[in-house]
mmCIF file of C-alpha atoms in Angstrom:
data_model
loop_
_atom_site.group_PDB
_atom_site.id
_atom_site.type_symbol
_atom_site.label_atom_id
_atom_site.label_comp_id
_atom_site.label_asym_id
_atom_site.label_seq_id
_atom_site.Cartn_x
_atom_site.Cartn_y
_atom_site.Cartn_z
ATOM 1 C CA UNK A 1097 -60.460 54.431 -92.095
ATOM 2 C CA UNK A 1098 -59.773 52.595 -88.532
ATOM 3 C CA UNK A 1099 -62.785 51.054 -86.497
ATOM 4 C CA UNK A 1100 -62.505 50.935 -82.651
ATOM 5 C CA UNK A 1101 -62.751 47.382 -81.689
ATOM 6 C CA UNK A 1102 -66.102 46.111 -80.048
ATOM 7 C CA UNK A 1103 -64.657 43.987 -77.360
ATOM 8 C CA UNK A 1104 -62.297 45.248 -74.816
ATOM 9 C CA UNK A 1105 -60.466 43.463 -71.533
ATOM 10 C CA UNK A 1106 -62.456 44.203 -68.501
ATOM 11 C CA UNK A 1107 -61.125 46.897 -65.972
ATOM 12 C CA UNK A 1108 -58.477 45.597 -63.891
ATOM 13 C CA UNK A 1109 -56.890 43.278 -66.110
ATOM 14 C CA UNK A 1110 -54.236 43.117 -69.107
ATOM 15 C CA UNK A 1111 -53.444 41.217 -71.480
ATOM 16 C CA UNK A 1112 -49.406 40.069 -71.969
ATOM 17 C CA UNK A 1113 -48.341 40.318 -75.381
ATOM 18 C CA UNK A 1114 -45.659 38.671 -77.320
ATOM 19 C CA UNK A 1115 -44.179 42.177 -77.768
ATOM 20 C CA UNK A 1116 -43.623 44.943 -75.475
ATOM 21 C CA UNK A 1117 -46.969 46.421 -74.698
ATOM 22 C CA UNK A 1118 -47.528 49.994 -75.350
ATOM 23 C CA UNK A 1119 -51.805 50.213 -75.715
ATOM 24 C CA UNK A 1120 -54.127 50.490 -73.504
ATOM 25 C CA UNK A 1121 -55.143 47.343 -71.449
ATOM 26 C CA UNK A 1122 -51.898 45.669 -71.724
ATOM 27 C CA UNK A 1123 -48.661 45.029 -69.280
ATOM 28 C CA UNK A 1124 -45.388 46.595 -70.096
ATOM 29 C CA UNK A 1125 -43.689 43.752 -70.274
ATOM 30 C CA UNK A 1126 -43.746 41.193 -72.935
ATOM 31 C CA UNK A 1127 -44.627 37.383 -72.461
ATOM 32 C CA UNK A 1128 -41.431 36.627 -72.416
ATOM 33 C CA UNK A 1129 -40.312 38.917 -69.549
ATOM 34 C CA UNK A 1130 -43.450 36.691 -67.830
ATOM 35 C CA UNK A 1131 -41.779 33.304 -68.540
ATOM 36 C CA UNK A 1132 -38.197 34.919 -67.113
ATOM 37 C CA UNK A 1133 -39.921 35.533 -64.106
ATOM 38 C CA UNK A 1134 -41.177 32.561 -63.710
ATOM 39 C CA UNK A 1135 -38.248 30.585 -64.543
ATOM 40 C CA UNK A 1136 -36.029 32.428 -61.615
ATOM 41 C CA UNK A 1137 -39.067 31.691 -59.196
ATOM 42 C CA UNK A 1138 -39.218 28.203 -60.077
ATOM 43 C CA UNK A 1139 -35.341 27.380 -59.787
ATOM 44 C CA UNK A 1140 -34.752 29.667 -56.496
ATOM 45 C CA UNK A 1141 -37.685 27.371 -55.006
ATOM 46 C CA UNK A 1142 -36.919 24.377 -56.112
ATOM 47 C CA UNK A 1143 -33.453 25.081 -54.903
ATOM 48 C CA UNK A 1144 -34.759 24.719 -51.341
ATOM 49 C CA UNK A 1145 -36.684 21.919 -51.924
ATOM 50 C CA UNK A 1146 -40.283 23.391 -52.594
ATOM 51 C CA UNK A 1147 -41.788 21.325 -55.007
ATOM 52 C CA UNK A 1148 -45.151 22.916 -57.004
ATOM 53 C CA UNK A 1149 -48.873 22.454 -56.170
ATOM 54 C CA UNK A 1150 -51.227 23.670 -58.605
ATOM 55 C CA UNK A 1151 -55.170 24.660 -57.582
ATOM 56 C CA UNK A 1152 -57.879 25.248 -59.799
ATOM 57 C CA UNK A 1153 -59.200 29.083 -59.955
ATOM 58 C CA UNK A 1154 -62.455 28.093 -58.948
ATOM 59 C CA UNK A 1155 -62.736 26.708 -54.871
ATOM 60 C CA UNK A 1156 -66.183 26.677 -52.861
ATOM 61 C CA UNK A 1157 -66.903 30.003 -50.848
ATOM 62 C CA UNK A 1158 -67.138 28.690 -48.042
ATOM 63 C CA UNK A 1159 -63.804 27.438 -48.051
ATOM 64 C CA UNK A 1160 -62.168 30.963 -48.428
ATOM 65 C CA UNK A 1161 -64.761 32.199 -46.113
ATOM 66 C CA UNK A 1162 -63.491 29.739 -43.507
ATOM 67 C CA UNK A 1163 -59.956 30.469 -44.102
ATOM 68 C CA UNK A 1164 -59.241 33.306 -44.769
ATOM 69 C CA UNK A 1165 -61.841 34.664 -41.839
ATOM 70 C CA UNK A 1166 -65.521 35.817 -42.152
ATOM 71 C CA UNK A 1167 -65.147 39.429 -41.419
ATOM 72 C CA UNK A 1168 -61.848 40.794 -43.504
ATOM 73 C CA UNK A 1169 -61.945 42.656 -46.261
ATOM 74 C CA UNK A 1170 -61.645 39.378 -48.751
ATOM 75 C CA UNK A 1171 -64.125 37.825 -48.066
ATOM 76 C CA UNK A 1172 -66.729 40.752 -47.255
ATOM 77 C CA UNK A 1173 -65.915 43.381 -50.225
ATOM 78 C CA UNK A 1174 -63.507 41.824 -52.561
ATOM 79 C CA UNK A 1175 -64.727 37.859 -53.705
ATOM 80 C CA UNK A 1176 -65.919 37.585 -57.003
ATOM 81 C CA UNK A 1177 -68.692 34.611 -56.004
ATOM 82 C CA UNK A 1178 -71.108 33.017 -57.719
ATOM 83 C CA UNK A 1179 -73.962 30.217 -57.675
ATOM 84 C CA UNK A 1180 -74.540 27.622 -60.036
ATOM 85 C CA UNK A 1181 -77.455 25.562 -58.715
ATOM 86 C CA UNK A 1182 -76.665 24.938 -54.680
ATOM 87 C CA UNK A 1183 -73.086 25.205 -55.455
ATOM 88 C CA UNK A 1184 -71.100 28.725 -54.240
ATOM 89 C CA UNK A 1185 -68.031 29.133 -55.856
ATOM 90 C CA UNK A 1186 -65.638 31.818 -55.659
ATOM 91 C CA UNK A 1187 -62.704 32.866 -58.151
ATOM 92 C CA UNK A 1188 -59.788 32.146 -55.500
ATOM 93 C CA UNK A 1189 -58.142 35.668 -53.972
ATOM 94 C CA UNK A 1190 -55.439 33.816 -52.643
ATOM 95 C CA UNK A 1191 -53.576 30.359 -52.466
ATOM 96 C CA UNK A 1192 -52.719 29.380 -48.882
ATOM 97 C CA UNK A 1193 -56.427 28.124 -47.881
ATOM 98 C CA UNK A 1194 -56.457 26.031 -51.443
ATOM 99 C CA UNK A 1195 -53.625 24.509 -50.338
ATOM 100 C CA UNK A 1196 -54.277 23.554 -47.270
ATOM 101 C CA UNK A 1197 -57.358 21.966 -48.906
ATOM 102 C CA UNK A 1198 -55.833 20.123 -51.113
ATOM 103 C CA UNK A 1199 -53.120 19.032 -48.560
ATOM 104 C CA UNK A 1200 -56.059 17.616 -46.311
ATOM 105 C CA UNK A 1201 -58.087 16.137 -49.141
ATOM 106 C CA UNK A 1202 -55.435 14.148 -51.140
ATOM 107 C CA UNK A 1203 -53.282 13.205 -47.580
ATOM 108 C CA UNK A 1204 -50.111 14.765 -48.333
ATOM 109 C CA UNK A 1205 -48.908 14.152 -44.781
ATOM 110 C CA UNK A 1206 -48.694 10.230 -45.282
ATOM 111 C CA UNK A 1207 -45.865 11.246 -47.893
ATOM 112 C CA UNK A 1208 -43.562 12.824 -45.657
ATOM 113 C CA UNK A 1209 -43.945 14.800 -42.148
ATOM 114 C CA UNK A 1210 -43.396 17.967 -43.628
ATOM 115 C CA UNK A 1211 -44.371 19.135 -47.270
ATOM 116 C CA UNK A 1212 -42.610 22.028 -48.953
ATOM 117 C CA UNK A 1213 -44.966 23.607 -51.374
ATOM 118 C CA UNK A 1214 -44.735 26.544 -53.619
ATOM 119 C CA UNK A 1215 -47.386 27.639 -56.466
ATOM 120 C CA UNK A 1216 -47.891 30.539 -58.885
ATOM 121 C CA UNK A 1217 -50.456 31.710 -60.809
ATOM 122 C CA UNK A 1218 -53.325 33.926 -61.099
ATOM 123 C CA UNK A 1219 -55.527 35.198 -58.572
ATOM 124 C CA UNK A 1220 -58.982 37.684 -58.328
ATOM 125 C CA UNK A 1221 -59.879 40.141 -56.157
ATOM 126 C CA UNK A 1222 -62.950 42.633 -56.614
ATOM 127 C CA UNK A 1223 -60.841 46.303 -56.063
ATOM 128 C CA UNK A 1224 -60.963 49.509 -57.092
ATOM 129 C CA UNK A 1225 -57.710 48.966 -59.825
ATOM 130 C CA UNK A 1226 -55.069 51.522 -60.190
ATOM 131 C CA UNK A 1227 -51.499 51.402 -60.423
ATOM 132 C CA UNK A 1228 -49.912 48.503 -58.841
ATOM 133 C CA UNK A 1229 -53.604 46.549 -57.885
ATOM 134 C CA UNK A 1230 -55.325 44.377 -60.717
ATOM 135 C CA UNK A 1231 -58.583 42.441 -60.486
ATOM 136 C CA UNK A 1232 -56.850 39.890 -61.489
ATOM 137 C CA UNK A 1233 -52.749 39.692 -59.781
ATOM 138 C CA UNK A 1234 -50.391 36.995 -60.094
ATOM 139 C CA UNK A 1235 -48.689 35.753 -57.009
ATOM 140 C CA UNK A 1236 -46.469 33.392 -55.810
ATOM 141 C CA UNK A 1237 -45.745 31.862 -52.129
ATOM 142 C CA UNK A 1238 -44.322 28.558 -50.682
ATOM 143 C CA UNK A 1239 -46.378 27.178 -47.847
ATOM 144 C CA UNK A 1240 -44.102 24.569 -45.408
ATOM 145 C CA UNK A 1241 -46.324 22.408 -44.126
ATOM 146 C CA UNK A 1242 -45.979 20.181 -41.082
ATOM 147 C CA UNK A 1243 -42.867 21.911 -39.180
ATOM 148 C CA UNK A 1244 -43.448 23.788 -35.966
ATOM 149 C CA UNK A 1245 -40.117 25.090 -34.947
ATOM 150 C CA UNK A 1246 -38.651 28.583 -35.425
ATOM 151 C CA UNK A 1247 -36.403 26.868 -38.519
ATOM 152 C CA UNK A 1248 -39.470 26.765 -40.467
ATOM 153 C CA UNK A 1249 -40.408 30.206 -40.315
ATOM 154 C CA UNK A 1250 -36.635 31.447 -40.589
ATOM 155 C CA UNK A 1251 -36.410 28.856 -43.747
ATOM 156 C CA UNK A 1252 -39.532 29.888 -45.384
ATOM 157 C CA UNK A 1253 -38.084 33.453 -45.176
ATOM 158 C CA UNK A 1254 -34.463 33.244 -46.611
ATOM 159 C CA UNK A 1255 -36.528 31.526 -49.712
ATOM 160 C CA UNK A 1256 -38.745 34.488 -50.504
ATOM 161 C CA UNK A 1257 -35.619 36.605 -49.716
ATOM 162 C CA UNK A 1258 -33.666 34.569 -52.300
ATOM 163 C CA UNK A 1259 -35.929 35.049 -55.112
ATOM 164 C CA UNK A 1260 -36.011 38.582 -54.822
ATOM 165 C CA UNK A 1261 -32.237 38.845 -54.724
ATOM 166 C CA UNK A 1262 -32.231 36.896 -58.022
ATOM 167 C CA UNK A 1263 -33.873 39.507 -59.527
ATOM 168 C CA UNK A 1264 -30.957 41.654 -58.404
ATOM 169 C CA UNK A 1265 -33.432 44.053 -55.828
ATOM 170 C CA UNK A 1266 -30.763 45.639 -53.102
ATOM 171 C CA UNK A 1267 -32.434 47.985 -51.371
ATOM 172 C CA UNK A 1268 -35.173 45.129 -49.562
ATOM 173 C CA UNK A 1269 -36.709 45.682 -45.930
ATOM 174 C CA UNK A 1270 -38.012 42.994 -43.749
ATOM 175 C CA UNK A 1271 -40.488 43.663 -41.233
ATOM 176 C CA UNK A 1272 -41.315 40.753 -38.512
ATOM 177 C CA UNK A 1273 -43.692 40.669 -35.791
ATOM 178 C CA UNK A 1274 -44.792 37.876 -33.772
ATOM 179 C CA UNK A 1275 -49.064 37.149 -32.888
ATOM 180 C CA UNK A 1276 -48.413 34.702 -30.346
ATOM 181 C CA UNK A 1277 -50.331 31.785 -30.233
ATOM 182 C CA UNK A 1278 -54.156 31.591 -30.477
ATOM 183 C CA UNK A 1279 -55.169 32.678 -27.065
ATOM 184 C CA UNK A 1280 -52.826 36.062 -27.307
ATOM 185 C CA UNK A 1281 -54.740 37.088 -30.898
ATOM 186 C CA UNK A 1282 -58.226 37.358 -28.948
ATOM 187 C CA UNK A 1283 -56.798 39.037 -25.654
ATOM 188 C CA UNK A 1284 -54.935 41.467 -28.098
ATOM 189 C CA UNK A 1285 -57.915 42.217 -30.122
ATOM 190 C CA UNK A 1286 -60.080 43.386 -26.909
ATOM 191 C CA UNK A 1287 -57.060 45.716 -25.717
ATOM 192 C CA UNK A 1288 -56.560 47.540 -29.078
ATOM 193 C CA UNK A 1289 -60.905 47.964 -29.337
ATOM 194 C CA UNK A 1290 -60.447 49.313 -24.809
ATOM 195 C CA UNK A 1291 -57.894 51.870 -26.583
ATOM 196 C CA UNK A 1292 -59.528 52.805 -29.999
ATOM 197 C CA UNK A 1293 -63.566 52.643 -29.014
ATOM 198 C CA UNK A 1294 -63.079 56.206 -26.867
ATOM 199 C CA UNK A 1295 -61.249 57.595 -30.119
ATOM 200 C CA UNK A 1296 -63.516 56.499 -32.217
ATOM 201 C CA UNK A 1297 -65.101 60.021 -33.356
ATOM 202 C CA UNK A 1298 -61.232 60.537 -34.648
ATOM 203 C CA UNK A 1299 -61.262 57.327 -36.949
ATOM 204 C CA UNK A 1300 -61.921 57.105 -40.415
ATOM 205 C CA UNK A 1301 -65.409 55.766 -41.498
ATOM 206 C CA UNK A 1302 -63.502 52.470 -42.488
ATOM 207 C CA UNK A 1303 -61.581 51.491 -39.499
ATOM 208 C CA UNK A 1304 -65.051 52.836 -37.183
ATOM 209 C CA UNK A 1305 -66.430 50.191 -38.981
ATOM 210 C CA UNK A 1306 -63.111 48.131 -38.607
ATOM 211 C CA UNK A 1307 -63.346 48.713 -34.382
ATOM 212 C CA UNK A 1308 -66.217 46.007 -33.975
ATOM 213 C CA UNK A 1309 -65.780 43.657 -37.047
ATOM 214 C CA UNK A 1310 -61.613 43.287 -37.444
ATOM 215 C CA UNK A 1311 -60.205 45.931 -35.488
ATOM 216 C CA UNK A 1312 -56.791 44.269 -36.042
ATOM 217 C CA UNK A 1313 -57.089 45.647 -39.689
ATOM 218 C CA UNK A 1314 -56.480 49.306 -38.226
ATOM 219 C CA UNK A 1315 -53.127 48.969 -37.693
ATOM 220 C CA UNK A 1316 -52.596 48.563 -41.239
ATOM 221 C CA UNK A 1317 -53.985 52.299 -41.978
ATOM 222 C CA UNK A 1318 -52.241 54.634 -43.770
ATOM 223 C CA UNK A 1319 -53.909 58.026 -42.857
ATOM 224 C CA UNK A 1320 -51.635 59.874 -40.864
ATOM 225 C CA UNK A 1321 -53.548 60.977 -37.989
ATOM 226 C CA UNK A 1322 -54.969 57.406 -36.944
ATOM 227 C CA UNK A 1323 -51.064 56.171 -37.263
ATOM 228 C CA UNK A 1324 -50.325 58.615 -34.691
ATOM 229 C CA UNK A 1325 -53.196 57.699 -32.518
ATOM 230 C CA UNK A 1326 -52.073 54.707 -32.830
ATOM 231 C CA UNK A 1327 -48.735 55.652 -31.423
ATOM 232 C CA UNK A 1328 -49.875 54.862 -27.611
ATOM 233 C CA UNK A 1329 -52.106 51.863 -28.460
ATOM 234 C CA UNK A 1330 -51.063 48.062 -26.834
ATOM 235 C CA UNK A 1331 -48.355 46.129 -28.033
ATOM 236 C CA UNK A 1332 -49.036 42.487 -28.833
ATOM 237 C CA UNK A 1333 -46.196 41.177 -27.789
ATOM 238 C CA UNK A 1334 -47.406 42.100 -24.271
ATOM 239 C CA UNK A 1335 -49.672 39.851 -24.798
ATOM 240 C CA UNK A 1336 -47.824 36.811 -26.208
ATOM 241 C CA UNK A 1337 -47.009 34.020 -23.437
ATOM 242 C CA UNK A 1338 -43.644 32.632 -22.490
ATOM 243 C CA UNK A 1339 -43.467 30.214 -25.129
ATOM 244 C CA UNK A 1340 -44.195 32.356 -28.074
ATOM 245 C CA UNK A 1341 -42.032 34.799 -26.935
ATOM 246 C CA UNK A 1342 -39.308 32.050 -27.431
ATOM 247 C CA UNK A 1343 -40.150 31.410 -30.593
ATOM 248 C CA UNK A 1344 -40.317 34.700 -31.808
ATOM 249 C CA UNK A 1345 -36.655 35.360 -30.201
ATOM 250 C CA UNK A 1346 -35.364 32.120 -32.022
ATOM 251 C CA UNK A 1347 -37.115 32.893 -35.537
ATOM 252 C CA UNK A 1348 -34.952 36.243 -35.132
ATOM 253 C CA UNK A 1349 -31.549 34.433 -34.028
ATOM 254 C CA UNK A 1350 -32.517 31.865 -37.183
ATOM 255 C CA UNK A 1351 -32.644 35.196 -39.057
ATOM 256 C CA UNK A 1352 -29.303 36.845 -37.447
ATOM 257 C CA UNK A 1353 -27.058 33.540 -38.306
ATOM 258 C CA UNK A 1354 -28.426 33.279 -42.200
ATOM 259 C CA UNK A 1355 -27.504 37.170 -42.500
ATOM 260 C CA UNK A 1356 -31.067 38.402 -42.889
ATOM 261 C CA UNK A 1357 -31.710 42.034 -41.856
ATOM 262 C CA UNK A 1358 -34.683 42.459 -40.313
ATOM 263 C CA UNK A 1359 -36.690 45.789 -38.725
ATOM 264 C CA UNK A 1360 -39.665 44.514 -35.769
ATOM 265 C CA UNK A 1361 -42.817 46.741 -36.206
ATOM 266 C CA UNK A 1362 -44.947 46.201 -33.006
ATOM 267 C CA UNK A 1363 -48.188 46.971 -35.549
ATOM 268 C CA UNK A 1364 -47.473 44.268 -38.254
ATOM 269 C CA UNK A 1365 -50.173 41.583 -37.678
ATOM 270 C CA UNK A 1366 -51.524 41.143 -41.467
ATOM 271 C CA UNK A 1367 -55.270 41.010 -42.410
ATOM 272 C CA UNK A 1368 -55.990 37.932 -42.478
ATOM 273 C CA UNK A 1369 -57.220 35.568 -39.769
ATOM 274 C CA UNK A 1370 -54.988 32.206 -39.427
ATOM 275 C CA UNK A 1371 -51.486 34.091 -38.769
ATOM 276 C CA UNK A 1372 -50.176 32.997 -35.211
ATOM 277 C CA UNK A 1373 -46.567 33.580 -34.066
ATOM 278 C CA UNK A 1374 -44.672 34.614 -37.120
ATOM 279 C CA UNK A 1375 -45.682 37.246 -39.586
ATOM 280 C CA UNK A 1376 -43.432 39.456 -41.915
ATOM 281 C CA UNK A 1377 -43.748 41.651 -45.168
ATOM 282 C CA UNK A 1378 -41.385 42.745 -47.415
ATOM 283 C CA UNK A 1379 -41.052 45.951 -49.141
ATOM 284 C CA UNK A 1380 -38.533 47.434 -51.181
ATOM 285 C CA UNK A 1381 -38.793 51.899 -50.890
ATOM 286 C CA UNK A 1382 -37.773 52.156 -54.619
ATOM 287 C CA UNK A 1383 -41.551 51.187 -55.399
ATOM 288 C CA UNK A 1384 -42.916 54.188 -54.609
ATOM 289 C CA UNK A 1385 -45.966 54.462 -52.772
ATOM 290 C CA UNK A 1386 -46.682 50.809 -53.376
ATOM 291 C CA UNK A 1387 -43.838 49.437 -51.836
ATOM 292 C CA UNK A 1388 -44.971 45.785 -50.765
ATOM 293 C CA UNK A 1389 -43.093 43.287 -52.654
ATOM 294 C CA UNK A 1390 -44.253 40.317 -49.681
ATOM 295 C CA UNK A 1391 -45.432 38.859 -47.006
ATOM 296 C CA UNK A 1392 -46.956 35.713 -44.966
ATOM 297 C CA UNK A 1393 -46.736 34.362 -41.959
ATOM 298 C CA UNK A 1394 -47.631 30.828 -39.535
ATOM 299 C CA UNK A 1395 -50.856 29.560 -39.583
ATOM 300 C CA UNK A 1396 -50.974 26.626 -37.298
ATOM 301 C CA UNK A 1397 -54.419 26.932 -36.955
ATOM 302 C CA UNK A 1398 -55.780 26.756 -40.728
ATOM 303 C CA UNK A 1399 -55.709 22.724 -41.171
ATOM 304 C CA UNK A 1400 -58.591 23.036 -37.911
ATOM 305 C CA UNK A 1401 -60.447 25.771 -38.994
ATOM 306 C CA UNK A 1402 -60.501 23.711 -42.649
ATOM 307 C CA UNK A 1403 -62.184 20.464 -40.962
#
């Protein structure tokens, strides 16, 4: 006689077993596969010169809130928050704003002008889970801290290309875009709502609700009509000023010498609000449908926002 067992893991999460894992509710591959993973991130990294930064799981709300922006989709539909007496907390759904936190609060600048940073570990985000997106993912990311030149991005780009590489992925694409600085983002954002708000009534519920709150996030869409609305909407590089323009051009020269192919996609501007100039993703077709393996971008703007 067998007995079903009372407890269960909670939707959106597996467990990772010493041996392969063929139930329900746990991940293909064995702990062991985990720590191999790990290992090859670690030494790729540390190869150039990223040194680890751990942050706890739990962070206040308000500092997500405040850097990761107000109105996207993190902080509005997908935080698992709580309150424990006037305390908000929030199970962190990503790592760049608790490490810019943690950069500010214990001084790292007075140890060097620039801090290379990379962490890994579990994160939490309230979705809908199916196949490739978990309640609770694990992720990895450098963040180089302190350097504003076109090297930096470049740099911090041939390292996430590197560890995939290691893994022996060939068939990789690189998409880069450029935001411009601070003043182009806002002057962008009311030329994309001057094209969309008279095709509104042709927009999905989401990105009509999307128009007035983070219109920016449209251009990720995947339904195939609004994509080909969107094939006459503003660029935002006609809207970047001299300057970024120059960076962007030497971010893609830095990219050209180290052998890095790269595709530009006019559209790639990633949801979340501290990106300036650079942004890129990743993606590798053999994944199927979910074919993001990537992506990040420069936030000069995130250590202000912070305090």
């Amino acid at each position: 006689m067998s007995l079903e067992p009372t407890f269960r893991n909670i939707r959106g999460t597996f467990d990772i077993l010493p041996q392969d894992g063929r139930s329900e509710g746990a991940h293909d591959m064995p702990s062991r596969a985990w720590q191999h993973v790990e290992q090859v991130v670690r030494e790729v990294l540390e190869r150039f010169n990223f040194r680890e930064i751990r942050t706890p799981i739990l962070e206040p709300t308000e500092l997500i809130a405040r850097g990761v922006g107000q109105l996207t989709d993190i902080v509005t539909k997908e935080m698992f928050a709580f309150q424990r007496g006037d305390t908000n907390y929030v199970l962190r759904p990503e790592v760049t704003a608790p490490v810019m936190r943690a950069y500010l609060q214990h001084r790292l600048d007075q140890q060097g002008a620039v801090q290379k940073l990379y962490y890994i570990g579990p994160c939490f985000r309230a979705e809908n889970p199916q196949k490739g997106r978990y309640r609770q993912f694990h992720q990895f990311g450098v963040e180089l801290i302190g350097a504003e030149t076109p090297e930096a991005d470049a740099e911090v780009i041939a390292a996430m290309m590197a560890v995939y590489e290691a893994f022996g992925l060939k068939n990789l694409r690189l998409r880069i875009n450029t935001l411009g600085d601070a003043e182009s983002r806002p002057r962008y954002r009311e030329a994309l709502q001057a094209y969309l708000r008279p095709l509104a009534d042709q927009l999905t519920p989401t990105s009509r609700q999307r128009l007035e709150t983070n219109p920016l996030r449209i251009l990720d869409t995947k339904d195939e009509r609004e994509r080909r609305l969107l094939e006459g909407a503003p660029r935002i590089i006609d809207f970047v000023d001299e300057k970024g323009r120059a960076h962007y051009e030497a971010v893609k020269a830095h990219l050209q010498a180290l052998g890095i192919a790269f595709e530009e996609d006019p559209f790639l501007v990633r949801g979340l609000d501290y990106y300036t100039h650079t942004t890129f993703e990743l993606e590798s077709p053999d994944l199927g449908a979910q074919s993001a393996l990537a992506g990040g971008g420069r936030y000069d703007l995130l250590a202000m926002d912070l305090g």
